[in-house]
PDB file with one MODEL, atoms N, CA, C and O in Angstrom:
MODEL        1
ATOM      1  N   MET A   1     -15.836  14.238-172.632  1.00  0.00           N
ATOM      2  CA  MET A   1     -15.612  13.617-173.913  1.00  0.00           C
ATOM      3  C   MET A   1     -14.118  13.294-174.010  1.00  0.00           C
ATOM      4  O   MET A   1     -13.265  14.157-173.800  1.00  0.00           O
ATOM      5  N   VAL A   2     -13.830  12.048-174.328  1.00  0.00           N
ATOM      6  CA  VAL A   2     -12.437  11.604-174.397  1.00  0.00           C
ATOM      7  C   VAL A   2     -12.223  10.750-175.637  1.00  0.00           C
ATOM      8  O   VAL A   2     -13.169  10.207-176.209  1.00  0.00           O
ATOM      9  N   VAL A   3     -10.957  10.642-176.043  1.00  0.00           N
ATOM     10  CA  VAL A   3     -10.580   9.710-177.094  1.00  0.00           C
ATOM     11  C   VAL A   3     -10.675   8.308-176.504  1.00  0.00           C
ATOM     12  O   VAL A   3     -10.243   8.079-175.374  1.00  0.00           O
ATOM     13  N   ASN A   4     -11.228   7.385-177.251  1.00  0.00           N
ATOM     14  CA  ASN A   4     -11.538   6.045-176.761  1.00  0.00           C
ATOM     15  C   ASN A   4     -10.300   5.140-176.766  1.00  0.00           C
ATOM     16  O   ASN A   4     -10.104   4.343-177.683  1.00  0.00           O
ATOM     17  N   HIS A   5      -9.475   5.277-175.731  1.00  0.00           N
ATOM     18  CA  HIS A   5      -8.294   4.430-175.520  1.00  0.00           C
ATOM     19  C   HIS A   5      -8.312   3.931-174.083  1.00  0.00           C
ATOM     20  O   HIS A   5      -8.663   4.691-173.181  1.00  0.00           O
ATOM     21  N   PRO A   6      -7.941   2.669-173.842  1.00  0.00           N
ATOM     22  CA  PRO A   6      -7.906   2.171-172.461  1.00  0.00           C
ATOM     23  C   PRO A   6      -6.994   3.001-171.550  1.00  0.00           C
ATOM     24  O   PRO A   6      -7.330   3.217-170.385  1.00  0.00           O
ATOM     25  N   ALA A   7      -5.870   3.460-172.047  1.00  0.00           N
ATOM     26  CA  ALA A   7      -4.943   4.256-171.229  1.00  0.00           C
ATOM     27  C   ALA A   7      -5.572   5.577-170.806  1.00  0.00           C
ATOM     28  O   ALA A   7      -5.240   6.099-169.742  1.00  0.00           O
ATOM     29  N   THR A   8      -6.457   6.120-171.599  1.00  0.00           N
ATOM     30  CA  THR A   8      -7.135   7.369-171.253  1.00  0.00           C
ATOM     31  C   THR A   8      -7.935   7.196-169.969  1.00  0.00           C
ATOM     32  O   THR A   8      -7.894   8.058-169.091  1.00  0.00           O
ATOM     33  N   PHE A   9      -8.651   6.102-169.855  1.00  0.00           N
ATOM     34  CA  PHE A   9      -9.479   5.866-168.674  1.00  0.00           C
ATOM     35  C   PHE A   9      -8.612   5.657-167.436  1.00  0.00           C
ATOM     36  O   PHE A   9      -8.973   6.097-166.345  1.00  0.00           O
ATOM     37  N   LEU A  10      -7.489   4.998-167.596  1.00  0.00           N
ATOM     38  CA  LEU A  10      -6.567   4.815-166.469  1.00  0.00           C
ATOM     39  C   LEU A  10      -6.004   6.152-165.997  1.00  0.00           C
ATOM     40  O   LEU A  10      -5.873   6.376-164.794  1.00  0.00           O
ATOM     41  N   ARG A  11      -5.670   7.043-166.931  1.00  0.00           N
ATOM     42  CA  ARG A  11      -5.161   8.364-166.549  1.00  0.00           C
ATOM     43  C   ARG A  11      -6.227   9.186-165.837  1.00  0.00           C
ATOM     44  O   ARG A  11      -5.927   9.906-164.884  1.00  0.00           O
ATOM     45  N   ILE A  12      -7.474   9.081-166.297  1.00  0.00           N
ATOM     46  CA  ILE A  12      -8.562   9.797-165.640  1.00  0.00           C
ATOM     47  C   ILE A  12      -8.733   9.294-164.211  1.00  0.00           C
ATOM     48  O   ILE A  12      -8.857  10.090-163.280  1.00  0.00           O
ATOM     49  N   LEU A  13      -8.741   7.986-164.037  1.00  0.00           N
ATOM     50  CA  LEU A  13      -8.859   7.418-162.695  1.00  0.00           C
ATOM     51  C   LEU A  13      -7.685   7.828-161.817  1.00  0.00           C
ATOM     52  O   LEU A  13      -7.853   8.038-160.616  1.00  0.00           O
ATOM     53  N   GLY A  14      -6.499   7.943-162.406  1.00  0.00           N
ATOM     54  CA  GLY A  14      -5.316   8.363-161.658  1.00  0.00           C
ATOM     55  C   GLY A  14      -5.444   9.765-161.098  1.00  0.00           C
ATOM     56  O   GLY A  14      -4.958  10.038-160.000  1.00  0.00           O
ATOM     57  N   VAL A  15      -6.095  10.666-161.840  1.00  0.00           N
ATOM     58  CA  VAL A  15      -6.308  12.037-161.364  1.00  0.00           C
ATOM     59  C   VAL A  15      -7.091  12.010-160.050  1.00  0.00           C
ATOM     60  O   VAL A  15      -6.784  12.762-159.125  1.00  0.00           O
ATOM     61  N   TYR A  16      -8.082  11.158-159.975  1.00  0.00           N
ATOM     62  CA  TYR A  16      -8.897  11.054-158.764  1.00  0.00           C
ATOM     63  C   TYR A  16      -8.171  10.313-157.648  1.00  0.00           C
ATOM     64  O   TYR A  16      -8.192  10.751-156.498  1.00  0.00           O
ATOM     65  N   SER A  17      -7.533   9.201-157.976  1.00  0.00           N
ATOM     66  CA  SER A  17      -6.899   8.386-156.934  1.00  0.00           C
ATOM     67  C   SER A  17      -5.713   9.092-156.281  1.00  0.00           C
ATOM     68  O   SER A  17      -5.488   8.926-155.082  1.00  0.00           O
ATOM     69  N   ARG A  18      -4.946   9.882-157.050  1.00  0.00           N
ATOM     70  CA  ARG A  18      -3.815  10.616-156.472  1.00  0.00           C
ATOM     71  C   ARG A  18      -4.271  11.617-155.415  1.00  0.00           C
ATOM     72  O   ARG A  18      -3.506  11.962-154.514  1.00  0.00           O
ATOM     73  N   ARG A  19      -5.503  12.081-155.520  1.00  0.00           N
ATOM     74  CA  ARG A  19      -6.027  13.057-154.564  1.00  0.00           C
ATOM     75  C   ARG A  19      -6.905  12.412-153.499  1.00  0.00           C
ATOM     76  O   ARG A  19      -7.455  13.101-152.640  1.00  0.00           O
ATOM     77  N   GLY A  20      -7.033  11.104-153.556  1.00  0.00           N
ATOM     78  CA  GLY A  20      -7.834  10.399-152.564  1.00  0.00           C
ATOM     79  C   GLY A  20      -9.323  10.650-152.700  1.00  0.00           C
ATOM     80  O   GLY A  20     -10.059  10.542-151.719  1.00  0.00           O
ATOM     81  N   ILE A  21      -9.783  10.985-153.908  1.00  0.00           N
ATOM     82  CA  ILE A  21     -11.198  11.245-154.163  1.00  0.00           C
ATOM     83  C   ILE A  21     -11.887   9.938-154.524  1.00  0.00           C
ATOM     84  O   ILE A  21     -11.467   9.236-155.444  1.00  0.00           O
ATOM     85  N   GLN A  22     -12.938   9.622-153.800  1.00  0.00           N
ATOM     86  CA  GLN A  22     -13.697   8.415-154.083  1.00  0.00           C
ATOM     87  C   GLN A  22     -14.721   8.694-155.172  1.00  0.00           C
ATOM     88  O   GLN A  22     -15.480   9.659-155.082  1.00  0.00           O
ATOM     89  N   ILE A  23     -14.746   7.866-156.184  1.00  0.00           N
ATOM     90  CA  ILE A  23     -15.727   7.978-157.262  1.00  0.00           C
ATOM     91  C   ILE A  23     -16.974   7.218-156.834  1.00  0.00           C
ATOM     92  O   ILE A  23     -16.915   6.022-156.549  1.00  0.00           O
ATOM     93  N   ASP A  24     -18.105   7.920-156.789  1.00  0.00           N
ATOM     94  CA  ASP A  24     -19.373   7.288-156.424  1.00  0.00           C
ATOM     95  C   ASP A  24     -19.944   6.494-157.597  1.00  0.00           C
ATOM     96  O   ASP A  24     -20.477   5.400-157.415  1.00  0.00           O
ATOM     97  N   ARG A  25     -19.828   7.050-158.789  1.00  0.00           N
ATOM     98  CA  ARG A  25     -20.398   6.420-159.974  1.00  0.00           C
ATOM     99  C   ARG A  25     -19.592   6.858-161.195  1.00  0.00           C
ATOM    100  O   ARG A  25     -19.167   8.009-161.295  1.00  0.00           O
ATOM    101  N   MET A  26     -19.391   5.922-162.120  1.00  0.00           N
ATOM    102  CA  MET A  26     -18.688   6.242-163.360  1.00  0.00           C
ATOM    103  C   MET A  26     -19.330   5.453-164.492  1.00  0.00           C
ATOM    104  O   MET A  26     -19.516   4.241-164.386  1.00  0.00           O
ATOM    105  N   SER A  27     -19.666   6.142-165.567  1.00  0.00           N
ATOM    106  CA  SER A  27     -20.201   5.461-166.741  1.00  0.00           C
ATOM    107  C   SER A  27     -19.453   5.945-167.974  1.00  0.00           C
ATOM    108  O   SER A  27     -19.088   7.116-168.085  1.00  0.00           O
ATOM    109  N   ILE A  28     -19.236   5.021-168.889  1.00  0.00           N
ATOM    110  CA  ILE A  28     -18.538   5.316-170.136  1.00  0.00           C
ATOM    111  C   ILE A  28     -19.426   4.838-171.273  1.00  0.00           C
ATOM    112  O   ILE A  28     -19.793   3.665-171.344  1.00  0.00           O
ATOM    113  N   ASN A  29     -19.761   5.758-172.155  1.00  0.00           N
ATOM    114  CA  ASN A  29     -20.626   5.433-173.292  1.00  0.00           C
ATOM    115  C   ASN A  29     -19.979   5.913-174.580  1.00  0.00           C
ATOM    116  O   ASN A  29     -19.331   6.958-174.615  1.00  0.00           O
ATOM    117  N   ARG A  30     -20.163   5.145-175.620  1.00  0.00           N
ATOM    118  CA  ARG A  30     -19.640   5.532-176.929  1.00  0.00           C
ATOM    119  C   ARG A  30     -20.360   6.789-177.410  1.00  0.00           C
ATOM    120  O   ARG A  30     -21.578   6.908-177.277  1.00  0.00           O
ATOM    121  N   ALA A  31     -19.604   7.711-177.963  1.00  0.00           N
ATOM    122  CA  ALA A  31     -20.166   8.961-178.496  1.00  0.00           C
ATOM    123  C   ALA A  31     -20.622   8.731-179.938  1.00  0.00           C
ATOM    124  O   ALA A  31     -20.530   7.616-180.453  1.00  0.00           O
ATOM    125  N   ASP A  32     -21.109   9.779-180.577  1.00  0.00           N
ATOM    126  CA  ASP A  32     -21.553   9.678-181.971  1.00  0.00           C
ATOM    127  C   ASP A  32     -20.419   9.277-182.899  1.00  0.00           C
ATOM    128  O   ASP A  32     -20.633   8.573-183.886  1.00  0.00           O
ATOM    129  N   GLN A  33     -19.226   9.721-182.584  1.00  0.00           N
ATOM    130  CA  GLN A  33     -18.050   9.352-183.374  1.00  0.00           C
ATOM    131  C   GLN A  33     -17.418   8.124-182.727  1.00  0.00           C
ATOM    132  O   GLN A  33     -17.218   8.116-181.513  1.00  0.00           O
ATOM    133  N   PRO A  34     -17.098   7.087-183.499  1.00  0.00           N
ATOM    134  CA  PRO A  34     -16.652   5.818-182.916  1.00  0.00           C
ATOM    135  C   PRO A  34     -15.348   5.887-182.124  1.00  0.00           C
ATOM    136  O   PRO A  34     -15.102   5.020-181.285  1.00  0.00           O
ATOM    137  N   HIS A  35     -14.520   6.876-182.362  1.00  0.00           N
ATOM    138  CA  HIS A  35     -13.249   6.960-181.643  1.00  0.00           C
ATOM    139  C   HIS A  35     -13.347   7.807-180.365  1.00  0.00           C
ATOM    140  O   HIS A  35     -12.340   8.031-179.694  1.00  0.00           O
ATOM    141  N   LEU A  36     -14.558   8.277-180.025  1.00  0.00           N
ATOM    142  CA  LEU A  36     -14.760   9.088-178.827  1.00  0.00           C
ATOM    143  C   LEU A  36     -15.727   8.410-177.865  1.00  0.00           C
ATOM    144  O   LEU A  36     -16.585   7.628-178.275  1.00  0.00           O
ATOM    145  N   SER A  37     -15.577   8.720-176.580  1.00  0.00           N
ATOM    146  CA  SER A  37     -16.483   8.230-175.551  1.00  0.00           C
ATOM    147  C   SER A  37     -16.882   9.371-174.625  1.00  0.00           C
ATOM    148  O   SER A  37     -16.115  10.308-174.401  1.00  0.00           O
ATOM    149  N   ASN A  38     -18.093   9.274-174.095  1.00  0.00           N
ATOM    150  CA  ASN A  38     -18.563  10.190-173.056  1.00  0.00           C
ATOM    151  C   ASN A  38     -18.331   9.508-171.716  1.00  0.00           C
ATOM    152  O   ASN A  38     -18.747   8.367-171.513  1.00  0.00           O
ATOM    153  N   VAL A  39     -17.671  10.201-170.808  1.00  0.00           N
ATOM    154  CA  VAL A  39     -17.400   9.668-169.479  1.00  0.00           C
ATOM    155  C   VAL A  39     -18.146  10.538-168.476  1.00  0.00           C
ATOM    156  O   VAL A  39     -17.990  11.759-168.458  1.00  0.00           O
ATOM    157  N   LYS A  40     -18.956   9.897-167.643  1.00  0.00           N
ATOM    158  CA  LYS A  40     -19.684  10.628-166.599  1.00  0.00           C
ATOM    159  C   LYS A  40     -19.204  10.086-165.256  1.00  0.00           C
ATOM    160  O   LYS A  40     -19.282   8.887-164.990  1.00  0.00           O
ATOM    161  N   ILE A  41     -18.701  11.000-164.410  1.00  0.00           N
ATOM    162  CA  ILE A  41     -18.161  10.632-163.107  1.00  0.00           C
ATOM    163  C   ILE A  41     -18.917  11.417-162.039  1.00  0.00           C
ATOM    164  O   ILE A  41     -19.064  12.635-162.130  1.00  0.00           O
ATOM    165  N   THR A  42     -19.392  10.698-161.030  1.00  0.00           N
ATOM    166  CA  THR A  42     -20.104  11.324-159.923  1.00  0.00           C
ATOM    167  C   THR A  42     -19.256  11.203-158.664  1.00  0.00           C
ATOM    168  O   THR A  42     -18.841  10.111-158.275  1.00  0.00           O
ATOM    169  N   ILE A  43     -19.003  12.372-158.026  1.00  0.00           N
ATOM    170  CA  ILE A  43     -18.233  12.415-156.778  1.00  0.00           C
ATOM    171  C   ILE A  43     -18.930  13.362-155.818  1.00  0.00           C
ATOM    172  O   ILE A  43     -19.819  14.118-156.208  1.00  0.00           O
ATOM    173  N   GLN A  44     -18.520  13.313-154.568  1.00  0.00           N
ATOM    174  CA  GLN A  44     -19.025  14.260-153.575  1.00  0.00           C
ATOM    175  C   GLN A  44     -17.837  15.024-153.013  1.00  0.00           C
ATOM    176  O   GLN A  44     -17.002  14.463-152.303  1.00  0.00           O
ATOM    177  N   CYS A  45     -17.769  16.309-153.339  1.00  0.00           N
ATOM    178  CA  CYS A  45     -16.716  17.178-152.809  1.00  0.00           C
ATOM    179  C   CYS A  45     -17.130  18.626-153.013  1.00  0.00           C
ATOM    180  O   CYS A  45     -18.156  18.900-153.636  1.00  0.00           O
ATOM    181  N   ASP A  46     -16.338  19.551-152.492  1.00  0.00           N
ATOM    182  CA  ASP A  46     -16.697  20.966-152.612  1.00  0.00           C
ATOM    183  C   ASP A  46     -16.361  21.504-154.002  1.00  0.00           C
ATOM    184  O   ASP A  46     -15.637  20.874-154.772  1.00  0.00           O
ATOM    185  N   SER A  47     -16.898  22.669-154.298  1.00  0.00           N
ATOM    186  CA  SER A  47     -16.757  23.237-155.645  1.00  0.00           C
ATOM    187  C   SER A  47     -15.307  23.577-155.988  1.00  0.00           C
ATOM    188  O   SER A  47     -14.927  23.507-157.157  1.00  0.00           O
ATOM    189  N   SER A  48     -14.496  23.941-155.007  1.00  0.00           N
ATOM    190  CA  SER A  48     -13.094  24.254-155.316  1.00  0.00           C
ATOM    191  C   SER A  48     -12.348  22.997-155.762  1.00  0.00           C
ATOM    192  O   SER A  48     -11.496  23.068-156.648  1.00  0.00           O
ATOM    193  N   MET A  49     -12.659  21.844-155.158  1.00  0.00           N
ATOM    194  CA  MET A  49     -12.029  20.600-155.575  1.00  0.00           C
ATOM    195  C   MET A  49     -12.503  20.198-156.966  1.00  0.00           C
ATOM    196  O   MET A  49     -11.719  19.688-157.766  1.00  0.00           O
ATOM    197  N   ILE A  50     -13.775  20.424-157.258  1.00  0.00           N
ATOM    198  CA  ILE A  50     -14.301  20.127-158.594  1.00  0.00           C
ATOM    199  C   ILE A  50     -13.593  20.980-159.635  1.00  0.00           C
ATOM    200  O   ILE A  50     -13.234  20.481-160.701  1.00  0.00           O
ATOM    201  N   ASP A  51     -13.387  22.259-159.340  1.00  0.00           N
ATOM    202  CA  ASP A  51     -12.659  23.138-160.266  1.00  0.00           C
ATOM    203  C   ASP A  51     -11.234  22.639-160.482  1.00  0.00           C
ATOM    204  O   ASP A  51     -10.742  22.620-161.610  1.00  0.00           O
ATOM    205  N   HIS A  52     -10.578  22.239-159.405  1.00  0.00           N
ATOM    206  CA  HIS A  52      -9.202  21.734-159.494  1.00  0.00           C
ATOM    207  C   HIS A  52      -9.156  20.449-160.321  1.00  0.00           C
ATOM    208  O   HIS A  52      -8.297  20.305-161.191  1.00  0.00           O
ATOM    209  N   LEU A  53     -10.064  19.523-160.060  1.00  0.00           N
ATOM    210  CA  LEU A  53     -10.100  18.270-160.817  1.00  0.00           C
ATOM    211  C   LEU A  53     -10.381  18.527-162.293  1.00  0.00           C
ATOM    212  O   LEU A  53      -9.785  17.887-163.160  1.00  0.00           O
ATOM    213  N   SER A  54     -11.284  19.458-162.582  1.00  0.00           N
ATOM    214  CA  SER A  54     -11.598  19.784-163.979  1.00  0.00           C
ATOM    215  C   SER A  54     -10.368  20.288-164.713  1.00  0.00           C
ATOM    216  O   SER A  54     -10.123  19.894-165.853  1.00  0.00           O
ATOM    217  N   LYS A  55      -9.593  21.152-164.074  1.00  0.00           N
ATOM    218  CA  LYS A  55      -8.371  21.669-164.692  1.00  0.00           C
ATOM    219  C   LYS A  55      -7.366  20.554-164.936  1.00  0.00           C
ATOM    220  O   LYS A  55      -6.705  20.523-165.974  1.00  0.00           O
ATOM    221  N   GLN A  56      -7.250  19.629-163.969  1.00  0.00           N
ATOM    222  CA  GLN A  56      -6.327  18.511-164.131  1.00  0.00           C
ATOM    223  C   GLN A  56      -6.775  17.590-165.264  1.00  0.00           C
ATOM    224  O   GLN A  56      -5.946  17.099-166.030  1.00  0.00           O
ATOM    225  N   LEU A  57      -8.063  17.359-165.372  1.00  0.00           N
ATOM    226  CA  LEU A  57      -8.573  16.505-166.444  1.00  0.00           C
ATOM    227  C   LEU A  57      -8.371  17.149-167.808  1.00  0.00           C
ATOM    228  O   LEU A  57      -8.042  16.459-168.773  1.00  0.00           O
ATOM    229  N   GLU A  58      -8.562  18.458-167.903  1.00  0.00           N
ATOM    230  CA  GLU A  58      -8.386  19.165-169.176  1.00  0.00           C
ATOM    231  C   GLU A  58      -6.944  19.089-169.676  1.00  0.00           C
ATOM    232  O   GLU A  58      -6.701  19.222-170.875  1.00  0.00           O
ATOM    233  N   LYS A  59      -5.985  18.876-168.770  1.00  0.00           N
ATOM    234  CA  LYS A  59      -4.574  18.765-169.152  1.00  0.00           C
ATOM    235  C   LYS A  59      -4.239  17.406-169.768  1.00  0.00           C
ATOM    236  O   LYS A  59      -3.203  17.259-170.417  1.00  0.00           O
ATOM    237  N   GLN A  60      -5.101  16.422-169.570  1.00  0.00           N
ATOM    238  CA  GLN A  60      -4.832  15.090-170.104  1.00  0.00           C
ATOM    239  C   GLN A  60      -4.903  15.135-171.630  1.00  0.00           C
ATOM    240  O   GLN A  60      -5.778  15.789-172.198  1.00  0.00           O
ATOM    241  N   VAL A  61      -3.990  14.446-172.278  1.00  0.00           N
ATOM    242  CA  VAL A  61      -3.849  14.513-173.728  1.00  0.00           C
ATOM    243  C   VAL A  61      -5.119  14.088-174.457  1.00  0.00           C
ATOM    244  O   VAL A  61      -5.539  14.767-175.394  1.00  0.00           O
ATOM    245  N   ASP A  62      -5.733  12.998-174.056  1.00  0.00           N
ATOM    246  CA  ASP A  62      -6.876  12.463-174.793  1.00  0.00           C
ATOM    247  C   ASP A  62      -8.236  12.969-174.307  1.00  0.00           C
ATOM    248  O   ASP A  62      -9.274  12.472-174.742  1.00  0.00           O
ATOM    249  N   VAL A  63      -8.233  13.951-173.410  1.00  0.00           N
ATOM    250  CA  VAL A  63      -9.495  14.538-172.959  1.00  0.00           C
ATOM    251  C   VAL A  63      -9.851  15.674-173.912  1.00  0.00           C
ATOM    252  O   VAL A  63      -9.081  16.619-174.086  1.00  0.00           O
ATOM    253  N   ILE A  64     -11.018  15.568-174.520  1.00  0.00           N
ATOM    254  CA  ILE A  64     -11.468  16.578-175.490  1.00  0.00           C
ATOM    255  C   ILE A  64     -12.133  17.750-174.777  1.00  0.00           C
ATOM    256  O   ILE A  64     -11.831  18.907-175.069  1.00  0.00           O
ATOM    257  N   SER A  65     -13.035  17.456-173.843  1.00  0.00           N
ATOM    258  CA  SER A  65     -13.724  18.514-173.110  1.00  0.00           C
ATOM    259  C   SER A  65     -14.185  18.012-171.752  1.00  0.00           C
ATOM    260  O   SER A  65     -14.393  16.816-171.550  1.00  0.00           O
ATOM    261  N   VAL A  66     -14.343  18.964-170.814  1.00  0.00           N
ATOM    262  CA  VAL A  66     -14.823  18.671-169.459  1.00  0.00           C
ATOM    263  C   VAL A  66     -16.025  19.568-169.204  1.00  0.00           C
ATOM    264  O   VAL A  66     -15.970  20.776-169.432  1.00  0.00           O
ATOM    265  N   PHE A  67     -17.097  18.974-168.735  1.00  0.00           N
ATOM    266  CA  PHE A  67     -18.300  19.716-168.407  1.00  0.00           C
ATOM    267  C   PHE A  67     -18.636  19.427-166.953  1.00  0.00           C
ATOM    268  O   PHE A  67     -18.752  18.268-166.554  1.00  0.00           O
ATOM    269  N   LYS A  68     -18.791  20.483-166.164  1.00  0.00           N
ATOM    270  CA  LYS A  68     -19.104  20.331-164.740  1.00  0.00           C
ATOM    271  C   LYS A  68     -20.585  20.603-164.530  1.00  0.00           C
ATOM    272  O   LYS A  68     -21.140  21.547-165.092  1.00  0.00           O
ATOM    273  N   CYS A  69     -21.207  19.781-163.729  1.00  0.00           N
ATOM    274  CA  CYS A  69     -22.559  20.081-163.288  1.00  0.00           C
ATOM    275  C   CYS A  69     -22.668  19.693-161.825  1.00  0.00           C
ATOM    276  O   CYS A  69     -21.941  18.818-161.354  1.00  0.00           O
ATOM    277  N   SER A  70     -23.559  20.329-161.119  1.00  0.00           N
ATOM    278  CA  SER A  70     -23.701  20.043-159.695  1.00  0.00           C
ATOM    279  C   SER A  70     -25.165  19.779-159.383  1.00  0.00           C
ATOM    280  O   SER A  70     -26.066  20.305-160.035  1.00  0.00           O
ATOM    281  N   ASP A  71     -25.372  18.963-158.384  1.00  0.00           N
ATOM    282  CA  ASP A  71     -26.714  18.655-157.910  1.00  0.00           C
ATOM    283  C   ASP A  71     -27.069  19.667-156.824  1.00  0.00           C
ATOM    284  O   ASP A  71     -26.401  19.702-155.790  1.00  0.00           O
ATOM    285  N   PRO A  72     -28.086  20.481-157.020  1.00  0.00           N
ATOM    286  CA  PRO A  72     -28.401  21.525-156.045  1.00  0.00           C
ATOM    287  C   PRO A  72     -28.917  21.007-154.714  1.00  0.00           C
ATOM    288  O   PRO A  72     -28.976  21.771-153.751  1.00  0.00           O
ATOM    289  N   SER A  73     -29.293  19.733-154.624  1.00  0.00           N
ATOM    290  CA  SER A  73     -29.837  19.214-153.361  1.00  0.00           C
ATOM    291  C   SER A  73     -28.748  18.777-152.413  1.00  0.00           C
ATOM    292  O   SER A  73     -29.039  18.318-151.309  1.00  0.00           O
TER     293      SER A  73
ENDMDL
END
């Protein structure tokens, strides 16, 4: 969940690009509140990298919350 600003999305993408992480899929949808958006990003990497990326994303000013989920297959 992020504040709906174009610069927010660029900063999120920067977190991934600085680490050379390829984004497989990214979707951005408006949340219930008009000034917020839900961002879903799909990547393939190990759990330690996911933890590191989550911490980096949580430090971004306009990021409200980060939720991690993994595909067991």
